[in-house]
Amino acid sequence: MVVEQNKNRRRADILKFFGWVAGIILLNFVAADSFFRLDLTEDKRYTIAPVTKQMLQELPDEVVVDVYLKGDFPAGFRRLQQAVKETFDEFRIYSGGNIRYNLIDPNEIGDEKQRTEFITTLAQKGIIPTNLRATEEGKQVERLVFPGAIVKYKGKEAAINLLKGNLAASPDERLNQSVEGVEYELASAIRKLAFHGNKIIGYITGQGELEMQQVTDLLGSLQEYYRVARGELSQIPSLEGLDLIVVAKPTKAFTEADKYKIDQFIMNGGKAVFFIDALNANMDSIGAGGMFAVPYNLNLDDMLFRYGVRLNPTIIMDLNSGFIPVVTGYMGDKPQTEMINWRFYPLLNNFAKHPITRNLDAVYTKFVGTIDTVKADGIRKTPLVFSSKYSRILQPPVPLTLEEARMEVKPEQYQAGELPVGYLLEGKFTSLFRNRRAPEGVQNTQVKEQGVESKIAVFSDGDLVRNEVNPRTGQAYELGFDRFNNITFANKELALNTVHYLLDAEGLINVRSKEIQLRPLDKVRVREEKTFWQLLNLVAPIVLLVLFGLTRYYLRKRKYERF
């Protein structure tokens, strides 16, 4: 009987073993066809946006990325390094293996000449090395890093900067902002190379807008994502076929027929970005005697008013502003210049919490005015950019003279607060020509009085998208580059983000709204309790293991002593 029981038990154990093996094999087959990932973090820092997943799944060919963030970094830099690696690992999974990345450390190149040449090549492609500082155990740590990557697809390349964010933030905050933007920067570069858009942007001319040389960098950057066309508004029958129009610093009046074309374009779902100066103020015209800034007659006030905003004929002076070179004397025939704060050039570093402006660096403006909102049924109005709280409003005619730069600042005059200078308008707009006849000379005389869903952005500075031109070579500088102070501001990023948002039906720009909470440790407490926690982590596991062994030994001994 005992022998029979042992055989039955052995048979049951064997069947149970094979049952477990079969179950594990079946589970593996099911898991191979059922892919899922769980992100248990509160801010969903490891979750890829649905629009990014869709783009990766539709990749037609392999994308190779060289990332120059390899090395032994301090903790703050390691967060960015780790975020890039984790994001690429996620991209590789959702792309079905069509994403491959290489981690490269330029500092590992042994030959100094080759290393210098390699770094120069990276700089020419747009990846500039930077000296970042972080605090480690109460000490300032410096490291030369190359916070960028080169994305390659079918012989095309795109350089991306992974160190983004606001320069006014602390190093830790800026690194955190960079971590937040990793997914968008990588996804945007991949889309630019592998999915060139079919949407068409029209750059409107004919009313004294910025010349082509002055918008070379803007239009060139837009061409990397979209098709760009240029046309004189009076010579175009309609704006049909375009997806978005750009109106950059007009100086002449729009005719009613021109306004009708823009109005009906918007009524039919077209998008528009306006960069408009309400006052005629030009640095080149100030000269020694100065000038008065007077309002332009652009004939756009009624149309913008109907859409929900009013451009005021004012100029903002701001204590947070840029610098200009001013001649202070002569040494022989050679003029001596000095960089003086010019309060008519506000540096805008105050933004709304919106995907267009999230983690944006400062924007350089020139003779910017104020914007008010007016009632427009069904229109959502979002202020995007503000002056600093130390601002001042001047009414026309505004005297402009270089002596203003030398005058003593009176803080009590700069109490106007944060003034909006850029608005996003979204909704179904009402036509300016509602209950009116179409003007003469237009092709389509059937007025569409109520529009479909659309979006408009209005900025009260025409120079916001104007790139400087090298006076010696005639070559255009990068948009936002201040040649006098050798600083590049975020003007281009603001303009591109605005266009992306207006045209992005898929919502990739909304990936910029991803927010990761920075939860720093109490540095004083860490320093005071460092030894205790190190000992606890070292000794506690050993003690627990010994206790477990002794307890198990005691229980086994007690069990078998009964026999």
Coordinates of C-alpha atoms in Angstrom, one line a residue:
M1 CA 0.0 0.0 0.0
V2 CA 2.8 2.4 0.9
V3 CA 4.6 1.6 -2.4
E4 CA 1.4 2.3 -4.3
Q5 CA 0.9 5.6 -2.6
N6 CA 4.5 6.6 -3.4
K7 CA 3.9 5.8 -7.1
N8 CA 0.7 7.8 -7.2
R9 CA 2.5 10.8 -5.5
R10 CA 5.4 10.5 -8.0
R11 CA 2.9 10.4 -10.9
A12 CA 1.1 13.4 -9.6
D13 CA 4.3 15.4 -9.2
I14 CA 5.4 14.5 -12.7
L15 CA 2.0 15.6 -14.1
K16 CA 2.2 18.8 -12.1
F17 CA 5.7 19.5 -13.4
F18 CA 4.7 19.0 -17.1
G19 CA 1.5 21.0 -16.5
W20 CA 3.6 24.0 -15.3
V21 CA 6.0 23.6 -18.2
A22 CA 3.1 23.6 -20.7
G23 CA 1.5 26.6 -18.9
I24 CA 4.8 28.6 -19.2
I25 CA 5.2 27.7 -22.9
L26 CA 1.6 28.7 -23.6
L27 CA 2.0 32.0 -21.6
N28 CA 5.1 32.8 -23.7
F29 CA 3.2 32.2 -26.9
V30 CA 0.3 34.5 -25.8
A31 CA 2.8 37.1 -24.5
A32 CA 4.6 37.2 -27.8
D33 CA 1.5 38.4 -29.6
S34 CA 0.2 40.6 -26.7
F35 CA 2.5 43.6 -26.1
F36 CA 1.8 46.0 -23.2
R37 CA 3.8 48.2 -20.9
L38 CA 2.8 49.7 -17.5
D39 CA 4.0 53.1 -16.3
L40 CA 3.3 53.4 -12.6
T41 CA 4.9 56.9 -12.2
E42 CA 2.6 59.7 -11.1
D43 CA 3.6 62.0 -14.0
K44 CA 3.8 59.2 -16.6
R45 CA 7.4 60.0 -17.4
Y46 CA 7.9 56.7 -19.3
T47 CA 4.7 56.9 -21.4
I48 CA 5.1 57.6 -25.1
A49 CA 2.3 59.8 -26.6
P50 CA -0.2 58.0 -28.9
V51 CA 0.7 60.3 -31.8
T52 CA 4.4 59.4 -31.4
K53 CA 3.6 55.7 -31.3
Q54 CA 1.6 56.0 -34.5
M55 CA 4.4 57.8 -36.3
L56 CA 7.0 55.2 -35.2
Q57 CA 4.7 52.3 -36.3
E58 CA 4.4 53.9 -39.7
L59 CA 8.2 54.4 -40.2
P60 CA 9.0 53.0 -43.7
D61 CA 12.7 52.5 -43.2
E62 CA 15.4 52.4 -40.5
V63 CA 16.4 55.6 -38.7
V64 CA 19.9 55.8 -37.2
V65 CA 20.7 58.3 -34.5
D66 CA 24.2 59.2 -33.2
V67 CA 23.8 60.6 -29.6
Y68 CA 26.7 62.4 -28.2
L69 CA 25.8 61.9 -24.5
K70 CA 28.1 59.1 -23.6
G71 CA 30.4 59.4 -20.6
D72 CA 30.5 59.4 -16.8
F73 CA 28.4 62.4 -15.9
P74 CA 27.4 63.9 -12.5
A75 CA 23.9 62.9 -11.3
G76 CA 22.1 65.9 -12.9
F77 CA 23.5 65.1 -16.4
R78 CA 22.9 61.4 -15.9
R79 CA 19.2 62.1 -15.7
L80 CA 19.3 63.6 -19.2
Q81 CA 21.5 60.8 -20.5
Q82 CA 19.2 58.2 -19.0
A83 CA 16.1 59.9 -20.3
V84 CA 17.5 59.8 -23.9
K85 CA 18.4 56.1 -23.6
E86 CA 15.0 55.2 -22.2
T87 CA 13.2 57.2 -24.8
F88 CA 15.2 55.5 -27.6
D89 CA 14.5 52.1 -26.1
E90 CA 10.8 52.9 -26.2
F91 CA 11.0 54.2 -29.7
R92 CA 12.8 51.0 -30.8
I93 CA 10.1 48.8 -29.5
Y94 CA 7.2 50.8 -31.0
S95 CA 9.0 51.2 -34.4
G96 CA 9.4 47.4 -34.8
G97 CA 13.2 47.8 -34.7
N98 CA 13.4 50.6 -37.2
I99 CA 15.1 52.9 -34.7
R100 CA 18.8 52.3 -34.0
Y101 CA 21.0 54.6 -31.9
N102 CA 24.7 54.8 -31.0
L103 CA 26.1 56.5 -27.9
I104 CA 29.3 58.4 -28.8
D105 CA 31.7 60.3 -26.5
P106 CA 33.8 62.7 -28.6
N107 CA 36.2 63.0 -25.6
E108 CA 37.2 59.4 -26.2
I109 CA 39.0 60.2 -29.4
G110 CA 42.7 59.8 -28.4
D111 CA 44.3 61.9 -31.2
E112 CA 44.0 65.6 -30.3
K113 CA 43.9 66.7 -33.9
Q114 CA 41.2 64.2 -34.8
R115 CA 39.2 65.1 -31.7
T116 CA 39.4 68.8 -32.6
E117 CA 38.3 68.2 -36.2
F118 CA 35.4 66.0 -35.0
I119 CA 34.2 68.6 -32.6
T120 CA 34.5 71.3 -35.3
T121 CA 32.4 69.1 -37.6
L122 CA 29.8 68.7 -34.9
A123 CA 29.7 72.5 -34.4
Q124 CA 29.2 73.0 -38.1
K125 CA 26.2 70.6 -38.0
G126 CA 24.7 72.6 -35.1
I127 CA 25.9 70.6 -32.1
I128 CA 27.8 73.1 -29.9
P129 CA 29.6 71.7 -26.8
T130 CA 28.7 73.4 -23.6
N131 CA 30.1 73.7 -20.1
L132 CA 27.4 72.7 -17.7
R133 CA 27.5 73.0 -14.0
A134 CA 25.8 71.0 -11.3
T135 CA 26.0 70.7 -7.6
E136 CA 27.3 67.3 -6.3
E137 CA 27.7 66.9 -2.5
G138 CA 27.9 70.7 -2.0
K139 CA 30.5 71.1 -4.7
Q140 CA 30.2 72.7 -8.2
V141 CA 31.0 70.1 -10.9
E142 CA 31.8 71.2 -14.5
R143 CA 31.8 69.0 -17.6
L144 CA 32.2 69.7 -21.3
V145 CA 29.2 67.9 -22.9
F146 CA 27.8 67.6 -26.4
P147 CA 24.0 67.7 -25.7
G148 CA 22.9 66.8 -29.2
A149 CA 22.3 64.1 -31.7
I150 CA 22.4 63.5 -35.4
V151 CA 19.4 61.8 -36.9
K152 CA 20.0 60.0 -40.2
Y153 CA 17.5 58.7 -42.7
K154 CA 18.1 57.7 -46.3
G155 CA 21.1 59.9 -46.7
K156 CA 19.5 62.9 -45.0
E157 CA 20.6 64.3 -41.6
A158 CA 19.1 66.5 -39.0
A159 CA 20.9 67.9 -35.9
I160 CA 18.9 68.3 -32.7
N161 CA 19.8 70.0 -29.5
L162 CA 18.8 68.0 -26.5
L163 CA 19.7 70.7 -24.0
K164 CA 16.7 73.0 -24.1
G165 CA 14.8 75.1 -21.7
N166 CA 15.1 78.6 -20.2
L167 CA 18.5 80.0 -19.6
A168 CA 17.1 82.0 -16.7
A169 CA 16.3 78.8 -14.8
S170 CA 18.7 77.1 -12.5
P171 CA 20.9 74.3 -14.0
D172 CA 18.8 71.6 -12.3
E173 CA 15.6 73.1 -13.6
R174 CA 17.0 73.5 -17.1
L175 CA 18.1 69.9 -17.2
N176 CA 14.6 68.9 -16.0
Q177 CA 13.1 70.9 -18.8
S178 CA 15.4 69.2 -21.2
V179 CA 14.3 65.8 -20.0
E180 CA 10.7 66.9 -20.5
G181 CA 11.4 67.8 -24.1
V182 CA 13.4 64.7 -25.2
E183 CA 10.4 62.9 -26.7
Y184 CA 9.3 65.9 -28.7
E185 CA 12.7 66.8 -30.0
L186 CA 13.5 63.3 -31.2
A187 CA 10.0 62.7 -32.7
S188 CA 10.0 66.0 -34.4
A189 CA 13.4 65.4 -36.1
I190 CA 12.3 61.9 -37.2
R191 CA 9.0 63.3 -38.7
K192 CA 11.0 66.0 -40.5
L193 CA 13.2 63.5 -42.2
A194 CA 10.8 60.5 -42.8
F195 CA 7.4 62.2 -43.2
H196 CA 7.9 65.5 -45.1
G197 CA 4.5 67.3 -44.8
N198 CA 2.2 67.9 -47.7
K199 CA 0.8 71.1 -46.2
I200 CA 1.5 74.4 -47.9
I201 CA 2.4 77.7 -46.2
G202 CA 1.9 80.9 -48.1
Y203 CA 4.2 83.9 -47.4
I204 CA 2.1 87.0 -48.2
T205 CA 3.7 90.0 -49.9
G206 CA 2.6 93.2 -51.6
Q207 CA 2.0 95.4 -48.5
G208 CA 5.6 96.2 -47.7
E209 CA 6.2 93.0 -45.7
L210 CA 9.7 91.9 -44.7
E211 CA 11.9 91.1 -47.8
M212 CA 13.0 87.6 -48.6
Q213 CA 16.5 88.2 -47.3
Q214 CA 15.0 89.2 -43.9
V215 CA 13.0 86.0 -43.6
T216 CA 15.5 83.6 -45.1
D217 CA 16.0 81.6 -42.0
L218 CA 12.3 81.4 -41.1
L219 CA 11.2 80.3 -44.5
G220 CA 14.2 77.9 -44.8
S221 CA 13.3 76.3 -41.5
L222 CA 9.6 76.0 -42.5
Q223 CA 10.7 74.3 -45.7
E224 CA 12.2 71.4 -43.7
Y225 CA 8.6 70.5 -42.6
Y226 CA 6.2 72.0 -45.1
R227 CA 6.0 73.3 -48.7
V228 CA 6.4 77.1 -48.8
A229 CA 5.0 79.4 -51.5
R230 CA 5.4 83.1 -51.8
G231 CA 2.9 85.4 -53.6
E232 CA 1.7 89.0 -53.9
L233 CA -1.8 89.1 -52.5
S234 CA -3.2 91.5 -55.1
Q235 CA -2.0 89.1 -57.9
I236 CA -3.6 86.0 -56.4
P237 CA -7.3 85.3 -57.2
S238 CA -7.7 83.5 -53.8
L239 CA -5.8 81.7 -51.1
E240 CA -7.5 78.4 -51.9
G241 CA -5.0 75.5 -51.7
L242 CA -2.9 76.9 -48.9
D243 CA -3.1 75.6 -45.4
L244 CA -1.6 78.6 -43.6
I245 CA -0.5 82.1 -44.4
V246 CA 2.2 84.2 -42.8
V247 CA 1.9 88.0 -42.7
A248 CA 5.2 89.5 -41.5
K249 CA 5.4 93.2 -40.7
P250 CA 3.3 94.9 -43.4
T251 CA 3.9 98.6 -43.8
K252 CA 1.2 99.5 -46.4
A253 CA -2.6 99.4 -46.3
F254 CA -4.5 96.3 -47.3
T255 CA -7.2 96.8 -49.8
E256 CA -10.7 95.6 -49.1
A257 CA -10.2 92.9 -51.8
D258 CA -7.0 91.7 -50.1
K259 CA -8.8 91.5 -46.7
Y260 CA -11.7 89.6 -48.3
K261 CA -9.3 87.0 -49.6
I262 CA -7.7 86.5 -46.1
D263 CA -11.1 86.6 -44.4
Q264 CA -12.7 83.9 -46.7
F265 CA -9.5 81.8 -46.4
I266 CA -10.0 81.8 -42.6
M267 CA -13.7 81.1 -42.9
N268 CA -12.9 78.0 -44.9
G269 CA -10.6 76.6 -42.2
G270 CA -7.3 78.2 -43.2
K271 CA -4.8 79.2 -40.5
A272 CA -3.0 82.5 -40.2
V273 CA -0.1 84.0 -38.3
F274 CA 0.2 87.8 -38.1
F275 CA 3.4 89.6 -37.0
I276 CA 2.3 93.2 -37.1
D277 CA 3.7 96.5 -35.9
A278 CA 1.0 99.1 -35.0
L279 CA 3.6 101.9 -35.0
N280 CA 6.2 102.9 -37.5
A281 CA 9.4 102.7 -35.5
N282 CA 12.7 101.9 -37.2
M283 CA 16.1 101.9 -35.6
D284 CA 17.7 102.8 -38.9
S285 CA 15.6 106.0 -39.1
I286 CA 16.4 107.3 -35.6
G287 CA 19.7 108.9 -36.4
A288 CA 21.3 111.7 -34.4
G289 CA 18.1 113.8 -34.2
G290 CA 15.7 111.0 -33.3
M291 CA 12.2 110.4 -34.7
F292 CA 8.6 110.1 -33.7
A293 CA 6.9 106.7 -33.9
V294 CA 3.4 107.2 -35.5
P295 CA 0.7 104.7 -36.3
Y296 CA 0.7 102.7 -39.5
N297 CA -2.5 102.8 -41.6
L298 CA -2.7 99.1 -42.4
N299 CA -6.5 98.9 -42.7
L300 CA -6.5 95.6 -40.6
D301 CA -8.0 96.9 -37.4
D302 CA -11.6 96.0 -38.2
M303 CA -10.8 92.5 -39.4
L304 CA -8.7 91.6 -36.3
F305 CA -11.3 93.3 -34.1
R306 CA -14.0 91.0 -35.5
Y307 CA -11.7 88.0 -34.8
G308 CA -11.3 89.0 -31.2
V309 CA -8.1 91.1 -30.7
R310 CA -7.1 94.8 -31.0
L311 CA -3.5 95.9 -31.7
N312 CA -3.0 99.1 -29.8
P313 CA -0.9 101.9 -31.3
T314 CA 1.5 101.8 -28.4
I315 CA 5.1 100.9 -27.6
I316 CA 6.3 99.0 -24.6
M317 CA 9.4 100.0 -22.7
D318 CA 10.8 97.3 -20.4
L319 CA 13.5 97.2 -17.9
N320 CA 14.2 93.6 -19.0
S321 CA 15.6 94.5 -22.4
G322 CA 18.4 94.1 -24.9
F323 CA 21.5 96.1 -25.6
I324 CA 22.6 98.2 -28.6
P325 CA 26.0 99.7 -29.5
V326 CA 26.1 103.5 -29.1
V327 CA 29.0 105.7 -30.1
T328 CA 30.4 107.4 -27.0
G329 CA 33.4 109.1 -28.5
Y330 CA 36.2 109.0 -31.0
M331 CA 39.9 108.0 -30.8
G332 CA 41.3 109.8 -33.9
D333 CA 38.9 108.8 -36.7
K334 CA 37.9 105.5 -35.1
P335 CA 34.5 105.6 -33.2
Q336 CA 34.4 104.2 -29.7
T337 CA 31.2 102.3 -28.9
E338 CA 29.6 101.0 -25.8
M339 CA 26.8 98.5 -25.3
I340 CA 23.9 100.4 -23.6
N341 CA 20.6 99.0 -22.4
W342 CA 17.8 99.9 -24.9
R343 CA 14.5 99.6 -23.2
F344 CA 12.6 99.7 -26.5
Y345 CA 13.9 96.1 -27.2
P346 CA 12.1 94.0 -24.5
L347 CA 13.4 90.5 -23.8
L348 CA 10.3 88.4 -23.3
N349 CA 10.8 85.7 -20.8
N350 CA 7.2 85.4 -19.4
F351 CA 5.1 82.8 -21.2
A352 CA 1.8 81.0 -20.8
K353 CA 1.6 77.3 -19.9
H354 CA 0.9 76.2 -23.4
P355 CA 2.6 73.7 -25.8
I356 CA 3.7 76.6 -28.0
T357 CA 5.7 78.3 -25.3
R358 CA 6.5 75.6 -22.8
N359 CA 10.2 75.6 -21.6
L360 CA 10.9 78.3 -24.1
D361 CA 14.0 80.6 -23.7
A362 CA 13.8 84.4 -23.9
V363 CA 12.5 86.0 -27.1
Y364 CA 14.0 89.2 -28.5
T365 CA 11.6 91.9 -29.6
K366 CA 11.9 95.4 -31.1
F367 CA 9.4 98.2 -30.6
V368 CA 6.6 95.8 -29.5
G369 CA 3.1 97.0 -28.8
T370 CA 0.3 95.9 -26.6
I371 CA -2.7 93.7 -27.5
D372 CA -6.2 93.8 -26.0
T373 CA -9.0 91.2 -26.5
V374 CA -12.5 92.2 -27.5
K375 CA -15.7 90.2 -27.5
A376 CA -15.9 87.5 -30.2
D377 CA -18.5 84.8 -29.7
G378 CA -17.2 81.3 -29.8
I379 CA -13.5 82.3 -29.9
R380 CA -11.0 81.0 -27.3
K381 CA -8.3 83.6 -26.6
T382 CA -5.1 82.4 -25.1
P383 CA -2.3 84.9 -24.3
L384 CA 1.0 83.4 -25.1
V385 CA 3.8 85.9 -24.4
F386 CA 4.0 88.7 -21.9
S387 CA 6.4 91.6 -21.1
S388 CA 8.0 91.6 -17.7
K389 CA 6.2 93.2 -14.8
Y390 CA 8.6 96.1 -15.0
S391 CA 7.1 97.6 -18.2
R392 CA 5.8 100.9 -19.4
I393 CA 3.3 101.9 -22.1
L394 CA 4.0 104.9 -24.4
Q395 CA 1.2 106.5 -26.5
P396 CA 1.9 108.0 -29.9
P397 CA 3.5 110.0 -31.1
V398 CA 6.4 108.3 -29.3
P399 CA 9.7 110.2 -29.4
L400 CA 12.6 107.9 -30.1
T401 CA 16.1 109.2 -29.5
L402 CA 19.4 107.5 -28.5
E403 CA 19.6 109.9 -25.5
E404 CA 16.9 107.7 -24.0
A405 CA 19.5 104.9 -23.5
R406 CA 21.6 107.3 -21.4
M407 CA 18.9 108.6 -19.2
E408 CA 18.5 107.6 -15.6
V409 CA 15.9 104.9 -15.1
K410 CA 12.9 105.9 -12.9
P411 CA 11.5 102.6 -11.5
E412 CA 8.2 104.3 -10.6
Q413 CA 7.5 104.8 -14.4
Y414 CA 7.8 101.0 -15.0
Q415 CA 4.7 99.7 -13.2
A416 CA 2.4 98.7 -16.0
G417 CA 2.8 95.0 -15.1
E418 CA 2.8 92.0 -17.4
L419 CA 1.4 93.0 -20.8
P420 CA 0.3 90.4 -23.4
V421 CA 2.0 90.8 -26.8
G422 CA 0.9 87.5 -28.5
Y423 CA -2.4 85.8 -28.6
L424 CA -3.7 82.5 -29.9
L425 CA -7.3 82.6 -31.2
E426 CA -9.3 79.3 -31.8
G427 CA -12.8 78.6 -32.8
K428 CA -15.4 79.4 -35.5
F429 CA -14.7 83.0 -36.6
T430 CA -17.3 85.4 -38.0
S431 CA -16.6 87.0 -41.3
L432 CA -15.7 90.7 -41.5
F433 CA -18.0 90.8 -44.5
R434 CA -21.1 89.4 -42.8
N435 CA -24.2 91.2 -44.0
R436 CA -22.0 93.0 -46.6
R437 CA -21.3 92.6 -50.3
A438 CA -18.1 91.2 -51.5
P439 CA -15.7 94.0 -52.6
E440 CA -15.1 94.6 -56.3
G441 CA -12.4 92.8 -58.1
V442 CA -12.6 89.4 -56.2
Q443 CA -13.3 86.1 -57.9
N444 CA -15.7 84.5 -55.5
T445 CA -18.5 86.9 -54.6
Q446 CA -20.4 84.4 -52.5
V447 CA -19.6 85.5 -48.9
K448 CA -19.2 82.8 -46.3
E449 CA -20.3 84.6 -43.2
Q450 CA -19.6 81.9 -40.5
G451 CA -16.4 80.0 -40.6
V452 CA -15.5 76.4 -39.7
E453 CA -13.1 75.6 -36.9
S454 CA -9.8 77.4 -37.4
K455 CA -6.9 79.0 -35.6
I456 CA -5.1 82.3 -35.7
A457 CA -2.0 83.7 -33.9
V458 CA -1.3 87.4 -33.6
F459 CA 1.9 89.0 -32.4
S460 CA 2.4 92.7 -31.9
D461 CA 6.0 92.8 -33.3
G462 CA 6.8 92.5 -36.9
D463 CA 10.5 92.2 -36.2
L464 CA 10.0 89.0 -34.2
V465 CA 10.6 86.9 -37.3
R466 CA 13.2 89.1 -39.0
N467 CA 16.7 87.7 -39.2
E468 CA 19.7 90.1 -39.2
V469 CA 21.9 90.3 -42.3
N470 CA 25.7 90.4 -42.2
P471 CA 26.5 93.9 -43.6
R472 CA 29.8 92.7 -45.0
T473 CA 28.8 89.4 -46.7
G474 CA 25.1 89.9 -47.2
Q475 CA 24.5 86.5 -45.6
A476 CA 21.5 86.1 -43.3
Y477 CA 22.1 85.3 -39.6
E478 CA 20.1 82.7 -37.8
L479 CA 16.7 84.0 -36.7
G480 CA 17.0 85.3 -33.1
F481 CA 20.8 85.8 -33.3
D482 CA 22.0 89.1 -31.7
R483 CA 25.2 89.9 -33.5
F484 CA 26.2 92.6 -31.1
N485 CA 26.0 90.3 -28.0
N486 CA 26.6 87.0 -29.7
I487 CA 23.5 85.4 -28.2
T488 CA 20.8 83.4 -30.0
F489 CA 17.3 83.9 -28.6
A490 CA 14.3 81.7 -29.1
N491 CA 12.5 83.7 -31.8
K492 CA 12.7 80.9 -34.4
E493 CA 11.5 78.3 -31.9
L494 CA 8.5 80.4 -31.0
A495 CA 7.6 81.0 -34.7
L496 CA 8.0 77.3 -35.6
N497 CA 6.1 76.1 -32.5
T498 CA 3.3 78.4 -33.4
V499 CA 3.1 77.1 -37.0
H500 CA 3.4 73.5 -35.9
Y501 CA 0.5 74.0 -33.4
L502 CA -1.7 75.7 -36.0
L503 CA -1.1 73.0 -38.6
D504 CA -0.6 69.9 -36.4
A505 CA -3.8 68.0 -36.7
E506 CA -2.1 64.9 -35.3
G507 CA -1.1 66.7 -32.1
L508 CA 2.6 66.1 -32.0
I509 CA 3.2 69.6 -30.7
N510 CA 1.1 68.7 -27.7
V511 CA 3.9 66.3 -26.6
R512 CA 5.7 69.5 -25.5
S513 CA 3.1 69.7 -22.6
K514 CA 4.7 66.7 -20.9
E515 CA 5.7 67.7 -17.4
I516 CA 8.0 65.8 -15.1
Q517 CA 8.0 67.0 -11.5
L518 CA 11.5 67.8 -10.1
R519 CA 11.6 66.4 -6.6
P520 CA 15.0 67.3 -5.2
L521 CA 16.2 65.8 -2.0
D522 CA 16.8 67.9 1.2
K523 CA 20.5 68.5 0.7
V524 CA 21.1 69.4 4.3
R525 CA 19.5 66.3 5.6
V526 CA 21.3 64.2 3.0
R527 CA 24.6 65.5 4.2
E528 CA 23.7 65.0 7.9
E529 CA 22.2 61.5 7.5
K530 CA 24.4 60.2 4.7
T531 CA 26.4 57.7 6.9
F532 CA 23.3 56.3 8.6
W533 CA 21.6 55.5 5.3
Q534 CA 24.7 54.0 3.8
L535 CA 25.1 51.7 6.8
L536 CA 21.5 50.8 6.8
N537 CA 21.5 49.8 3.1
L538 CA 24.8 47.9 3.6
V539 CA 24.0 46.1 6.9
A540 CA 20.2 45.7 6.9
P541 CA 20.1 43.1 4.0
I542 CA 22.8 41.0 5.6
V543 CA 21.0 41.0 9.0
L544 CA 17.7 40.1 7.4
L545 CA 19.4 37.3 5.5
V546 CA 20.9 35.9 8.7
L547 CA 17.6 36.1 10.6
F548 CA 15.8 34.3 7.7
G549 CA 18.4 31.5 7.8
L550 CA 18.3 31.1 11.6
T551 CA 14.5 31.1 11.5
R552 CA 14.4 28.5 8.7
Y553 CA 17.0 26.4 10.6
Y554 CA 14.9 26.5 13.8
L555 CA 11.7 25.6 12.1
R556 CA 13.2 22.7 10.2
K557 CA 14.9 21.4 13.3
R558 CA 11.7 21.6 15.3
K559 CA 9.8 19.8 12.6
Y560 CA 12.1 16.8 12.2
E561 CA 12.8 16.4 15.9
R562 CA 9.3 15.0 16.3
F563 CA 10.4 11.8 14.4

